[in-house]
Coordinates of N, CA, C and O in Angstrom, one line a residue:
M1337 N 3.0 7.8 0.8 CA 4.0 8.9 2.0 C 5.5 8.2 2.8 O 6.5 8.8 2.2
T1338 N 5.8 7.0 1.9 CA 6.9 6.0 2.0 C 7.8 6.7 0.9 O 9.0 6.7 1.3
F1339 N 7.2 7.4 0.2 CA 8.6 7.8 -1.2 C 9.4 9.3 -0.1 O 9.7 9.4 -1.0
H1340 N 8.5 9.6 0.6 CA 9.1 10.9 1.3 C 8.9 10.5 2.8 O 9.4 11.9 3.1
I1341 N 9.5 9.7 2.8 CA 10.1 9.2 4.2 C 11.4 9.8 4.5 O 10.9 10.0 5.6
S1342 N 11.9 10.1 3.2 CA 13.2 11.0 4.2 C 13.2 11.7 4.4 O 13.9 12.5 5.8
I1343 N 12.3 12.7 4.0 CA 12.3 14.2 4.4 C 10.7 14.0 5.4 O 11.2 15.2 6.4
L1344 N 10.2 13.5 5.0 CA 9.1 13.2 7.0 C 10.4 12.7 7.9 O 9.9 13.3 9.1
A1345 N 10.6 11.7 7.7 CA 11.8 11.6 8.9 C 12.3 13.1 9.4 O 12.4 13.0 11.2
K1346 N 12.7 14.1 9.2 CA 14.3 14.9 9.5 C 12.7 16.2 9.5 O 13.2 16.3 10.9
W1347 N 11.8 15.9 8.9 CA 11.0 17.0 9.2 C 9.9 16.4 11.4 O 10.1 17.7 12.0
F1348 N 10.2 15.5 11.0 CA 9.7 14.7 12.1 C 10.1 14.0 13.7 O 10.2 13.0 13.8
A1349 N 11.7 15.1 13.5 CA 12.6 14.2 13.7 C 12.7 13.4 15.4 O 13.0 12.1 15.3
K1350 N 11.4 13.3 15.8 CA 11.2 13.1 17.9 C 9.4 12.3 17.1 O 9.5 11.4 18.2
S1351 N 8.9 11.8 16.2 CA 7.9 11.2 15.4 C 8.5 9.5 15.3 O 9.5 9.4 14.6
D1352 N 7.7 8.6 16.0 CA 7.3 7.4 15.0 C 7.3 7.1 13.9 O 6.2 7.7 13.9
I1353 N 7.2 6.4 12.9 CA 6.6 6.2 12.0 C 6.2 5.3 11.7 O 7.3 3.9 12.4
V1354 N 5.4 5.4 11.3 CA 5.1 3.4 10.9 C 4.0 3.4 9.3 O 3.8 4.7 8.5
V1355 N 4.9 2.4 8.8 CA 5.0 2.1 7.2 C 4.2 0.3 6.8 O 4.3 0.0 7.9
S1356 N 3.5 1.0 6.5 CA 2.5 -0.3 5.9 C 2.3 -1.0 4.1 O 2.8 -0.4 3.7
I1357 N 3.1 -2.0 4.6 CA 3.2 -3.1 3.4 C 2.6 -3.6 3.1 O 1.3 -4.4 3.8
R1358 N 2.5 -4.1 1.8 CA 1.4 -4.6 0.8 C 1.9 -5.9 0.2 O 3.0 -5.8 -0.3
D1359 N 1.4 -6.7 0.0 CA 1.8 -8.1 -0.4 C 1.7 -7.1 -2.1 O 0.9 -7.1 -3.1
P1360 N 3.3 -6.9 -2.9 CA 4.0 -6.8 -4.1 C 2.5 -7.5 -4.6 O 2.5 -6.4 -5.5
R1361 N 2.4 -8.6 -4.9 CA 1.9 -9.6 -5.2 C 0.1 -8.3 -6.4 O -0.1 -8.1 -7.4
D1362 N -0.5 -8.3 -5.1 CA -1.9 -7.4 -5.0 C -1.1 -5.7 -5.5 O -2.2 -5.5 -5.7
T1363 N -0.3 -5.3 -4.6 CA -0.2 -4.2 -5.5 C 0.5 -3.4 -6.7 O -0.5 -3.0 -7.7
I1364 N 0.5 -4.6 -7.5 CA 1.0 -4.6 -9.0 C -0.5 -5.2 -9.4 O -0.9 -4.6 -10.8
C1365 N -1.4 -6.1 -9.0 CA -2.4 -5.7 -9.6 C -3.3 -4.8 -9.2 O -4.5 -3.6 -11.0
S1366 N -2.9 -3.7 -8.4 CA -4.0 -2.2 -7.9 C -3.0 -1.7 -9.7 O -3.8 -0.6 -9.5
F1367 N -1.5 -1.4 -9.5 CA -1.2 -0.5 -10.1 C -2.0 -1.2 -11.6 O -2.2 -0.1 -12.1
I1368 N -2.1 -1.7 -12.4 CA -2.8 -2.2 -13.5 C -3.9 -1.6 -13.3 O -4.5 -1.1 -14.6
D1369 N -4.8 -1.9 -12.1 CA -7.0 -1.9 -12.9 C -6.2 0.1 -12.8 O -6.5 0.7 -13.3
I1370 N -5.6 0.4 -11.9 CA -4.7 2.0 -12.2 C -5.1 2.8 -13.2 O -5.4 3.4 -14.1
G1371 N -3.8 1.7 -13.8 CA -3.2 2.3 -15.2 C -4.8 2.1 -15.9 O -4.3 2.3 -17.1
E1372 N -4.9 0.9 -16.3 CA -6.7 0.9 -17.0 C -7.8 1.2 -17.0 O -7.2 2.1 -18.0
K1373 N -7.6 2.0 -15.7 CA -8.8 3.5 -15.3 C -8.1 4.4 -16.3 O -9.0 4.9 -17.1
H1374 N -7.4 4.6 -15.9 CA -6.4 6.1 -16.6 C -6.1 5.6 -18.5 O -7.3 7.3 -18.5
K1375 N -6.1 4.3 -18.1 CA -5.8 4.9 -20.3 C -7.9 4.7 -20.3 O -7.6 5.6 -22.2
K1376 N -8.6 4.4 -20.1 CA -10.2 4.6 -20.4 C -10.5 5.7 -20.3 O -11.1 5.7 -21.5
N1377 N -10.3 6.7 -19.0 CA -10.1 7.4 -19.7 C -10.0 8.8 -20.7 O -9.2 10.4 -20.0
N1378 N -8.8 8.8 -21.3 CA -7.2 9.0 -21.8 C -6.6 9.8 -21.3 O -6.7 10.9 -21.8
I1379 N -5.8 8.9 -19.8 CA -5.2 9.9 -19.1 C -3.2 9.5 -19.3 O -3.4 7.7 -19.1
S1380 N -2.7 9.8 -19.7 CA -1.4 9.2 -19.8 C -1.0 9.4 -18.7 O -0.6 10.8 -18.1
S1381 N 0.0 8.7 -17.6 CA 0.7 8.7 -16.8 C 1.4 7.6 -16.5 O 1.0 6.4 -17.3
K1382 N 2.1 7.5 -15.7 CA 3.6 6.1 -15.9 C 2.2 5.5 -16.1 O 2.9 4.4 -16.2
L1383 N 1.3 4.9 -14.6 CA 0.9 3.7 -15.3 C 0.2 3.6 -16.5 O 0.2 2.2 -16.8
S1384 N -0.6 4.0 -16.9 CA -1.0 3.8 -18.1 C -0.2 3.5 -19.5 O -0.3 3.0 -20.1
N1385 N 1.1 3.8 -19.4 CA 2.0 3.4 -19.9 C 3.0 2.3 -19.6 O 3.4 1.3 -20.6
I1386 N 2.6 2.1 -18.3 CA 3.8 0.8 -17.9 C 2.1 -0.7 -19.2 O 3.5 -1.3 -19.1
G1387 N 1.2 -0.5 -18.6 CA 0.2 -1.7 -19.4 C 0.2 -2.5 -17.9 O 0.5 -2.6 -16.2
R1388 N 1.1 -3.5 -18.5 CA 1.3 -4.6 -18.1 C 2.6 -5.0 -18.2 O 2.5 -6.5 -18.2
D1389 N 3.4 -4.0 -17.7 CA 5.2 -4.4 -18.0 C 5.7 -5.3 -16.3 O 5.5 -4.5 -16.2
I1390 N 4.9 -6.3 -16.6 CA 5.1 -6.6 -14.7 C 6.8 -6.5 -14.6 O 7.1 -5.6 -13.3
N1391 N 7.8 -6.3 -15.2 CA 9.1 -5.8 -14.6 C 9.5 -4.7 -14.3 O 9.7 -3.9 -13.5
S1392 N 8.2 -4.0 -15.5 CA 8.4 -2.2 -14.9 C 7.8 -1.6 -13.5 O 7.6 -0.7 -13.2
L1393 N 6.1 -2.6 -13.6 CA 5.9 -2.3 -12.5 C 5.8 -2.3 -11.1 O 6.3 -2.3 -10.5
C1394 N 7.2 -3.7 -11.3 CA 7.6 -3.6 -10.2 C 8.8 -2.7 -9.4 O 8.7 -2.5 -8.7
N1395 N 9.6 -2.0 -10.8 CA 10.1 -0.6 -10.6 C 9.6 -0.1 -9.8 O 10.2 1.1 -8.8
H1396 N 8.1 0.2 -10.4 CA 7.6 1.1 -10.1 C 7.1 1.1 -8.9 O 7.5 1.8 -7.7
Y1397 N 6.9 -0.1 -8.0 CA 6.7 -0.7 -6.8 C 7.6 0.0 -6.2 O 7.8 0.4 -5.0
F1398 N 9.0 -0.8 -6.5 CA 10.5 0.1 -5.6 C 10.9 1.2 -5.7 O 11.5 1.8 -4.6
L1399 N 10.8 2.3 -6.6 CA 10.5 3.2 -5.7 C 10.3 4.0 -5.2 O 10.8 4.7 -4.4
Y1400 N 8.8 3.4 -4.6 CA 8.1 3.8 -3.0 C 9.3 3.0 -2.1 O 8.6 4.2 -0.8
Y1401 N 9.4 1.7 -2.1 CA 9.9 1.6 -0.8 C 12.2 1.2 -0.6 O 12.7 1.5 0.0
N1402 N 12.3 1.5 -1.7 CA 13.7 1.8 -2.0 C 14.5 3.0 -0.8 O 15.3 2.9 -0.5
K1403 N 13.9 3.9 -1.2 CA 14.3 5.5 0.0 C 14.5 4.8 1.7 O 15.0 5.0 2.2
F1404 N 12.6 4.2 1.5 CA 13.0 3.7 2.6 C 14.1 2.3 3.5 O 14.9 2.6 4.5
F1405 N 14.3 1.2 2.9 CA 14.4 0.4 3.1 C 16.2 1.2 2.8 O 16.7 0.3 3.7
K1406 N 16.7 1.2 2.3 CA 17.9 2.4 1.5 C 19.2 2.9 3.5 O 19.9 2.6 3.9
N1407 N 18.0 3.2 3.9 CA 18.1 3.9 4.8 C 17.5 3.7 6.1 O 16.6 4.4 7.1
F1408 N 17.1 2.3 6.1 CA 16.6 1.2 7.6 C 16.9 1.5 9.0 O 16.3 1.5 9.6
R1409 N 18.4 1.8 8.6 CA 19.1 2.1 9.5 C 19.2 2.7 10.5 O 19.2 3.4 12.1
Y1410 N 18.4 4.3 9.9 CA 18.5 5.4 10.4 C 17.0 5.5 10.8 O 16.5 6.3 12.3
F1411 N 16.2 4.8 10.9 CA 14.6 4.4 10.9 C 14.0 3.8 12.2 O 13.8 3.5 12.8
Q1412 N 15.0 2.5 11.8 CA 14.7 1.8 12.6 C 14.5 1.3 14.2 O 13.4 1.1 14.7
K1413 N 15.1 2.6 14.8 CA 14.3 2.1 16.0 C 13.7 3.8 17.0 O 12.8 2.8 17.9
R1414 N 13.2 4.1 16.1 CA 11.4 4.9 15.3 C 10.7 4.1 14.2 O 9.8 4.6 14.2
C1415 N 10.4 3.2 13.8 CA 9.5 3.2 13.1 C 9.4 1.7 13.5 O 9.7 0.5 14.1
L1416 N 7.8 1.4 13.1 CA 7.2 0.0 13.5 C 6.4 0.2 11.2 O 5.8 0.2 11.0
I1417 N 6.7 -1.2 11.4 CA 6.7 -1.8 9.9 C 5.1 -3.0 10.2 O 5.3 -4.0 10.6
I1418 N 3.8 -2.3 9.4 CA 3.1 -3.5 9.0 C 2.6 -3.9 8.1 O 2.6 -3.2 7.4
K1419 N 2.3 -4.7 8.4 CA 1.2 -5.5 6.9 C 0.0 -5.1 6.9 O -0.7 -5.3 7.4
Y1420 N -0.3 -4.7 5.7 CA -2.1 -4.6 5.5 C -2.9 -5.2 6.1 O -3.8 -5.6 6.6
E1421 N -2.5 -7.5 5.0 CA -2.5 -8.7 5.5 C -3.3 -8.9 6.7 O -3.8 -9.0 6.8
D1422 N -1.9 -8.0 7.8 CA -2.4 -8.2 9.3 C -3.8 -7.4 9.9 O -4.3 -7.5 10.9
I1423 N -3.0 -6.3 9.0 CA -4.4 -5.0 10.0 C -5.8 -5.6 9.0 O -6.6 -5.7 10.3
V1424 N -6.2 -5.9 8.4 CA -7.3 -6.8 7.7 C -7.5 -8.0 8.4 O -8.7 -8.1 9.6
N1425 N -6.5 -9.6 8.9 CA -7.2 -10.3 9.0 C -6.9 -10.7 10.2 O -7.9 -11.1 11.6
K1426 N -6.0 -9.5 11.3 CA -6.1 -9.7 12.6 C -6.0 -8.0 13.7 O -4.6 -7.6 13.6
K1427 N -7.0 -8.2 13.3 CA -7.4 -6.1 13.7 C -7.0 -6.1 15.4 O -6.2 -5.5 15.6
K1428 N -6.7 -6.6 16.5 CA -6.6 -6.6 16.9 C -5.5 -6.5 18.2 O -5.2 -5.9 17.5
E1429 N -4.5 -8.1 17.2 CA -3.3 -7.8 17.1 C -2.6 -7.1 17.0 O -1.7 -6.2 17.0
A1430 N -3.5 -6.1 15.6 CA -2.4 -5.1 14.8 C -2.9 -3.8 16.0 O -1.8 -3.2 16.0
I1431 N -4.0 -3.4 16.6 CA -4.2 -3.1 16.7 C -3.3 -2.6 18.9 O -2.6 -1.5 18.5
N1432 N -3.0 -4.5 18.9 CA -2.6 -4.0 20.1 C -0.7 -4.1 18.6 O 0.5 -3.3 20.7
Y1433 N -0.7 -4.7 18.3 CA 0.8 -4.4 17.7 C 1.8 -2.7 18.1 O 2.6 -1.8 18.1
L1434 N 0.5 -1.8 17.4 CA 0.6 -0.3 16.9 C 0.2 0.4 18.3 O 1.1 1.3 18.9
S1435 N -0.9 -0.8 18.7 CA -0.5 1.0 21.0 C 0.7 0.5 21.5 O 1.6 1.4 22.5
K1436 N 1.4 -0.4 21.4 CA 2.3 -1.6 22.1 C 3.9 -0.6 21.7 O 4.4 0.5 22.6
G1437 N 4.0 -0.4 20.7 CA 4.9 0.0 19.2 C 4.9 2.0 19.9 O 5.9 2.3 19.6
L1438 N 3.5 2.2 19.4 CA 3.0 4.1 19.9 C 3.5 4.4 21.5 O 2.9 5.2 20.9
S1439 N 2.9 3.1 21.7 CA 3.2 3.3 23.6 C 1.3 4.9 23.1 O 1.8 5.7 24.2
I1440 N 0.6 4.6 22.7 CA -0.3 5.2 23.1 C -1.8 4.1 23.3 O -1.5 3.4 22.4
N1441 N -3.2 4.4 23.2 CA -3.7 4.1 23.1 C -5.1 3.7 21.4 O -5.1 4.7 21.7
L1442 N -5.1 3.0 20.5 CA -5.4 2.9 20.1 C -6.9 1.7 19.6 O -7.3 1.7 18.2
D1443 N -7.3 1.6 20.9 CA -8.9 0.9 20.5 C -10.3 1.8 20.3 O -10.5 2.0 21.2
F1444 N -9.7 2.0 19.4 CA -11.2 2.7 19.4 C -12.3 2.5 17.5 O -11.0 2.1 17.0
P1445 N -13.2 2.6 17.7 CA -14.0 2.2 16.7 C -13.9 2.8 15.0 O -13.6 4.1 15.2
F1446 N -14.0 3.0 14.0 CA -14.6 3.8 13.2 C -15.3 3.7 12.1 O -16.2 2.5 11.7
D1447 N -16.1 3.8 12.8 CA -17.0 3.7 12.6 C -18.4 5.3 12.0 O -17.4 5.6 11.0
D1448 N -19.8 4.5 11.4 CA -20.6 5.6 9.9 C -20.2 6.7 10.4 O -20.0 7.7 9.1
I1449 N -20.1 7.8 11.2 CA -19.8 9.2 11.3 C -18.7 9.4 10.8 O -18.5 10.7 9.4
E1450 N -17.9 8.5 10.6 CA -16.1 8.8 9.8 C -16.4 8.9 9.1 O -16.1 9.0 8.0
K1451 N -17.1 7.0 8.3 CA -17.4 7.3 6.9 C -17.9 8.1 6.4 O -17.3 8.8 4.7
S1452 N -18.9 8.6 7.1 CA -19.6 9.8 5.8 C -18.5 10.9 5.5 O -18.6 11.6 5.2
K1453 N -17.8 11.5 7.6 CA -17.0 12.9 7.0 C -16.2 12.7 6.1 O -16.1 13.2 5.1
I1454 N -15.7 10.8 5.2 CA -14.8 10.8 4.3 C -16.0 11.1 2.5 O -15.4 11.6 2.3
K1455 N -16.8 10.4 2.8 CA -17.9 10.7 1.8 C -18.7 12.2 1.7 O -18.5 12.9 0.1
N1456 N -18.6 12.8 2.8 CA -18.8 14.4 2.0 C -17.6 15.3 1.8 O -18.0 16.8 2.4
S1457 N -16.5 15.1 2.1 CA -15.5 15.4 2.4 C -15.5 16.0 1.3 O -15.4 15.5 -0.5
L1458 N -14.6 17.5 0.6 CA -14.4 18.7 -0.7 C -13.6 17.5 -1.5 O -14.3 17.4 -2.5
S1459 N -12.8 16.3 -0.1 CA -11.6 16.0 -1.8 C -11.4 14.9 -2.1 O -11.3 14.6 -2.8
Y1460 N -13.3 14.1 -0.4 CA -13.0 12.5 -2.1 C -13.6 13.3 -2.4 O -13.9 12.7 -4.2
Q1461 N -14.7 14.2 -3.4 CA -15.8 14.1 -4.0 C -14.9 15.2 -5.2 O -15.8 14.5 -5.8
K1462 N -14.2 15.3 -5.3 CA -13.1 16.7 -5.7 C -12.0 15.5 -6.5 O -12.5 15.2 -7.7
N1463 N -12.0 14.5 -6.5 CA -10.9 13.0 -6.2 C -12.3 11.8 -7.3 O -11.6 11.2 -8.6
L1464 N -13.5 12.4 -7.0 CA -14.3 11.4 -7.8 C -14.7 12.3 -9.7 O -15.0 11.1 -9.7
R1465 N -14.6 13.2 -9.0 CA -14.2 14.1 -10.6 C -13.7 14.0 -11.4 O -13.8 14.6 -12.5
E1466 N -12.6 14.1 -10.6 CA -11.4 14.1 -11.4 C -10.5 13.0 -11.8 O -10.2 11.9 -11.0
S1467 N -11.1 13.2 -13.4 CA -10.6 11.6 -13.4 C -9.2 11.1 -13.5 O -9.0 9.8 -13.5
F1468 N -8.1 11.4 -12.9 CA -7.0 11.1 -13.1 C -6.8 10.7 -11.2 O -6.5 9.9 -11.3
S1469 N -6.9 11.3 -10.6 CA -7.0 10.6 -9.4 C -8.3 9.8 -8.8 O -8.1 9.7 -7.9
S1470 N -9.3 9.8 -9.2 CA -10.3 8.2 -9.4 C -10.6 7.4 -9.8 O -11.0 6.7 -9.2
A1471 N -9.2 7.3 -10.1 CA -8.4 6.1 -10.6 C -8.0 5.0 -9.7 O -7.8 4.0 -8.7
F1472 N -7.6 5.9 -8.5 CA -6.8 6.2 -7.2 C -8.5 5.9 -6.1 O -7.8 5.1 -5.0
W1473 N -9.6 5.8 -6.2 CA -10.1 6.1 -5.4 C -11.6 4.6 -6.0 O -11.9 4.2 -6.5
N1474 N -11.7 4.1 -4.5 CA -12.3 2.7 -4.8 C -13.3 2.9 -3.4 O -13.8 3.6 -1.9
D1475 N -15.1 2.7 -3.9 CA -15.6 2.7 -2.9 C -15.2 1.2 -1.4 O -16.2 1.9 -0.5
E1476 N -14.8 0.7 -2.2 CA -14.1 0.1 -0.5 C -13.9 0.4 0.8 O -13.9 0.2 2.2
Y1477 N -13.1 2.3 0.4 CA -13.1 3.2 1.3 C -13.7 3.1 2.6 O -13.6 3.6 3.4
L1478 N -15.1 2.6 2.0 CA -16.8 3.7 2.6 C -16.6 2.1 3.5 O -17.9 2.5 3.8
K1479 N -16.5 1.2 2.9 CA -16.7 -0.3 3.9 C -16.1 0.3 4.6 O -15.2 -0.1 4.9
E1480 N -17.0 -0.9 5.7 CA -15.8 -2.1 6.6 C -14.6 -3.1 6.4 O -15.3 -3.6 5.1
I1481 N -13.0 -2.3 6.8 CA -12.5 -3.0 6.6 C -12.6 -4.5 6.2 O -13.3 -5.2 6.5
N1482 N -11.8 -4.5 4.8 CA -12.6 -6.7 4.3 C -11.5 -6.9 3.5 O -11.0 -6.6 3.6
T1483 N -11.3 -8.7 3.6 CA -10.6 -9.2 2.4 C -10.1 -9.2 1.0 O -9.8 -10.0 0.3
N1484 N -11.1 -8.1 0.7 CA -11.7 -7.9 -0.6 C -10.2 -7.9 -2.3 O -10.4 -8.3 -3.1
K1485 N -9.6 -7.0 -1.1 CA -8.8 -6.1 -2.1 C -7.4 -7.9 -1.8 O -6.0 -7.7 -2.3
I1486 N -7.0 -8.8 -0.9 CA -6.1 -9.5 -0.2 C -6.3 -11.2 -1.4 O -7.0 -11.4 -1.3
G1487 N -5.0 -11.0 -2.5 CA -5.2 -12.5 -3.2 C -5.8 -12.4 -4.1 O -6.3 -13.3 -5.3
V1488 N -6.6 -10.7 -4.6 CA -6.5 -11.1 -5.8 C -5.8 -10.5 -6.7 O -6.5 -11.4 -8.0
Y1489 N -4.5 -10.7 -6.6 CA -3.2 -11.5 -7.8 C -3.5 -12.9 -8.1 O -3.9 -13.0 -9.7
D1490 N -3.8 -14.1 -7.2 CA -4.5 -15.0 -7.4 C -5.8 -15.2 -9.0 O -5.3 -16.3 -10.1
K1491 N -6.3 -14.2 -8.7 CA -7.3 -14.0 -10.2 C -7.5 -13.1 -11.6 O -8.0 -13.5 -12.4
K1492 N -6.1 -12.3 -11.0 CA -5.8 -11.3 -12.0 C -4.6 -11.1 -13.0 O -4.2 -11.0 -13.7
L1493 N -4.1 -11.9 -11.9 CA -2.5 -12.4 -13.0 C -2.4 -13.4 -13.7 O -3.0 -14.4 -13.1
S1494 N -1.8 -13.6 -14.4 CA -1.4 -15.4 -15.1 C -0.5 -15.9 -14.6 O 0.7 -14.8 -13.1
K1495 N 0.1 -17.5 -14.3 CA 1.3 -17.7 -13.8 C 2.9 -16.9 -13.9 O 3.5 -17.3 -12.7
E1496 N 2.6 -16.9 -14.3 CA 3.9 -16.7 -15.4 C 4.5 -15.3 -14.8 O 5.3 -14.4 -14.2
E1497 N 2.7 -14.4 -14.5 CA 2.8 -12.7 -13.7 C 3.7 -13.0 -12.5 O 4.2 -12.4 -12.1
I1498 N 2.9 -13.6 -11.9 CA 2.7 -13.9 -10.6 C 4.5 -14.9 -10.6 O 5.4 -14.4 -9.0
R1499 N 5.4 -15.3 -11.0 CA 6.5 -16.4 -11.1 C 7.4 -14.6 -11.1 O 8.3 -15.0 -10.2
L1500 N 7.2 -14.0 -12.1 CA 7.8 -13.1 -12.4 C 8.1 -11.8 -11.5 O 9.1 -11.8 -11.1
I1501 N 6.9 -11.9 -11.1 CA 6.8 -10.3 -9.4 C 7.4 -11.9 -8.6 O 8.8 -10.8 -7.6
E1502 N 7.2 -12.6 -8.4 CA 8.1 -13.5 -6.7 C 10.1 -13.9 -7.0 O 10.4 -13.5 -6.1
K1503 N 9.7 -13.9 -7.7 CA 11.6 -13.6 -8.7 C 12.3 -12.6 -8.4 O 13.0 -12.5 -7.5
K1504 N 11.8 -11.2 -8.8 CA 12.1 -9.8 -9.0 C 11.5 -9.6 -7.2 O 12.5 -8.9 -6.3
F1505 N 10.9 -10.1 -6.4 CA 10.4 -9.6 -5.0 C 10.9 -10.8 -4.2 O 10.7 -10.5 -3.0
I1506 N 12.5 -11.9 -4.4 CA 12.9 -12.8 -2.9 C 13.4 -12.1 -2.6 O 13.2 -12.9 -1.2
D1507 N 14.2 -11.2 -2.2 CA 15.3 -10.6 -1.1 C 13.7 -9.6 -0.1 O 14.1 -9.6 1.2
F1508 N 13.2 -8.7 -0.6 CA 11.7 -8.3 0.5 C 10.6 -9.4 0.9 O 10.6 -9.6 2.2
N1509 N 11.3 -10.6 -0.1 CA 10.1 -11.4 0.7 C 11.2 -12.7 2.1 O 10.4 -13.5 2.8
K1510 N 12.4 -12.8 1.8 CA 13.1 -13.4 3.4 C 12.6 -12.5 3.7 O 12.7 -13.3 4.8
V1511 N 12.4 -11.6 4.1 CA 12.0 -10.8 5.3 C 10.6 -10.6 5.7 O 10.4 -11.0 6.8
F1512 N 9.2 -10.5 4.9 CA 8.1 -9.7 5.1 C 7.7 -11.4 4.7 O 6.4 -12.1 4.8
K1513 N 8.2 -12.5 3.9 CA 7.1 -14.0 3.8 C 5.7 -13.7 3.8 O 4.9 -14.7 4.3
Y1514 N 5.3 -13.5 2.3 CA 4.6 -13.6 1.8 C 4.2 -14.7 1.0 O 3.0 -15.4 0.9
W1515 N 5.0 -15.8 0.5 CA 5.4 -16.4 -0.1 C 5.9 -17.4 0.4 O 7.2 -17.2 0.7
K1516 N 5.9 -19.0 0.1 CA 7.1 -19.8 0.0 C 7.5 -20.0 -0.4 O 7.4 -19.6 -2.3
I1517 N 9.0 -20.0 -0.5 CA 10.2 -20.2 -1.5 C 10.3 -21.3 -1.2 O 10.6 -22.1 -0.6

């Protein structure tokens, strides 16, 4: 949705905006995984064509956030930015931050009934069968929020790939502080 932030901000001019960001190193690992799944299923997609070209993967990441950061002054007063890692590792603090920022009570459980609604939904079942979309789905979505997808870059990327990402995201990291400079 971040890619369409300018349009959404205009459509919902009186609404608050919540943007969740994720460590770019982990996001790029997800891009690689999706590209590999597409390639395995003989699907030509941007990510399957990029492969492990770290520079191109970084540019793909920026594509989604550039419009947001370019127009941040316009969104700033009604925008909350939260790290995915904080949602996972600091659930209570994240809920309090969002509740306060949005002026609503978000203290509710995501229970098994909700999970079964997702699992039995037509869109979920359709996406599992459709090979392009199925690359984006993961059984983790049906489990309790956990740390399984945090820090995967350390196992999946080479030291050189990590270095290239960190170099490309140096300005991003000055704001969001994912790694020590």
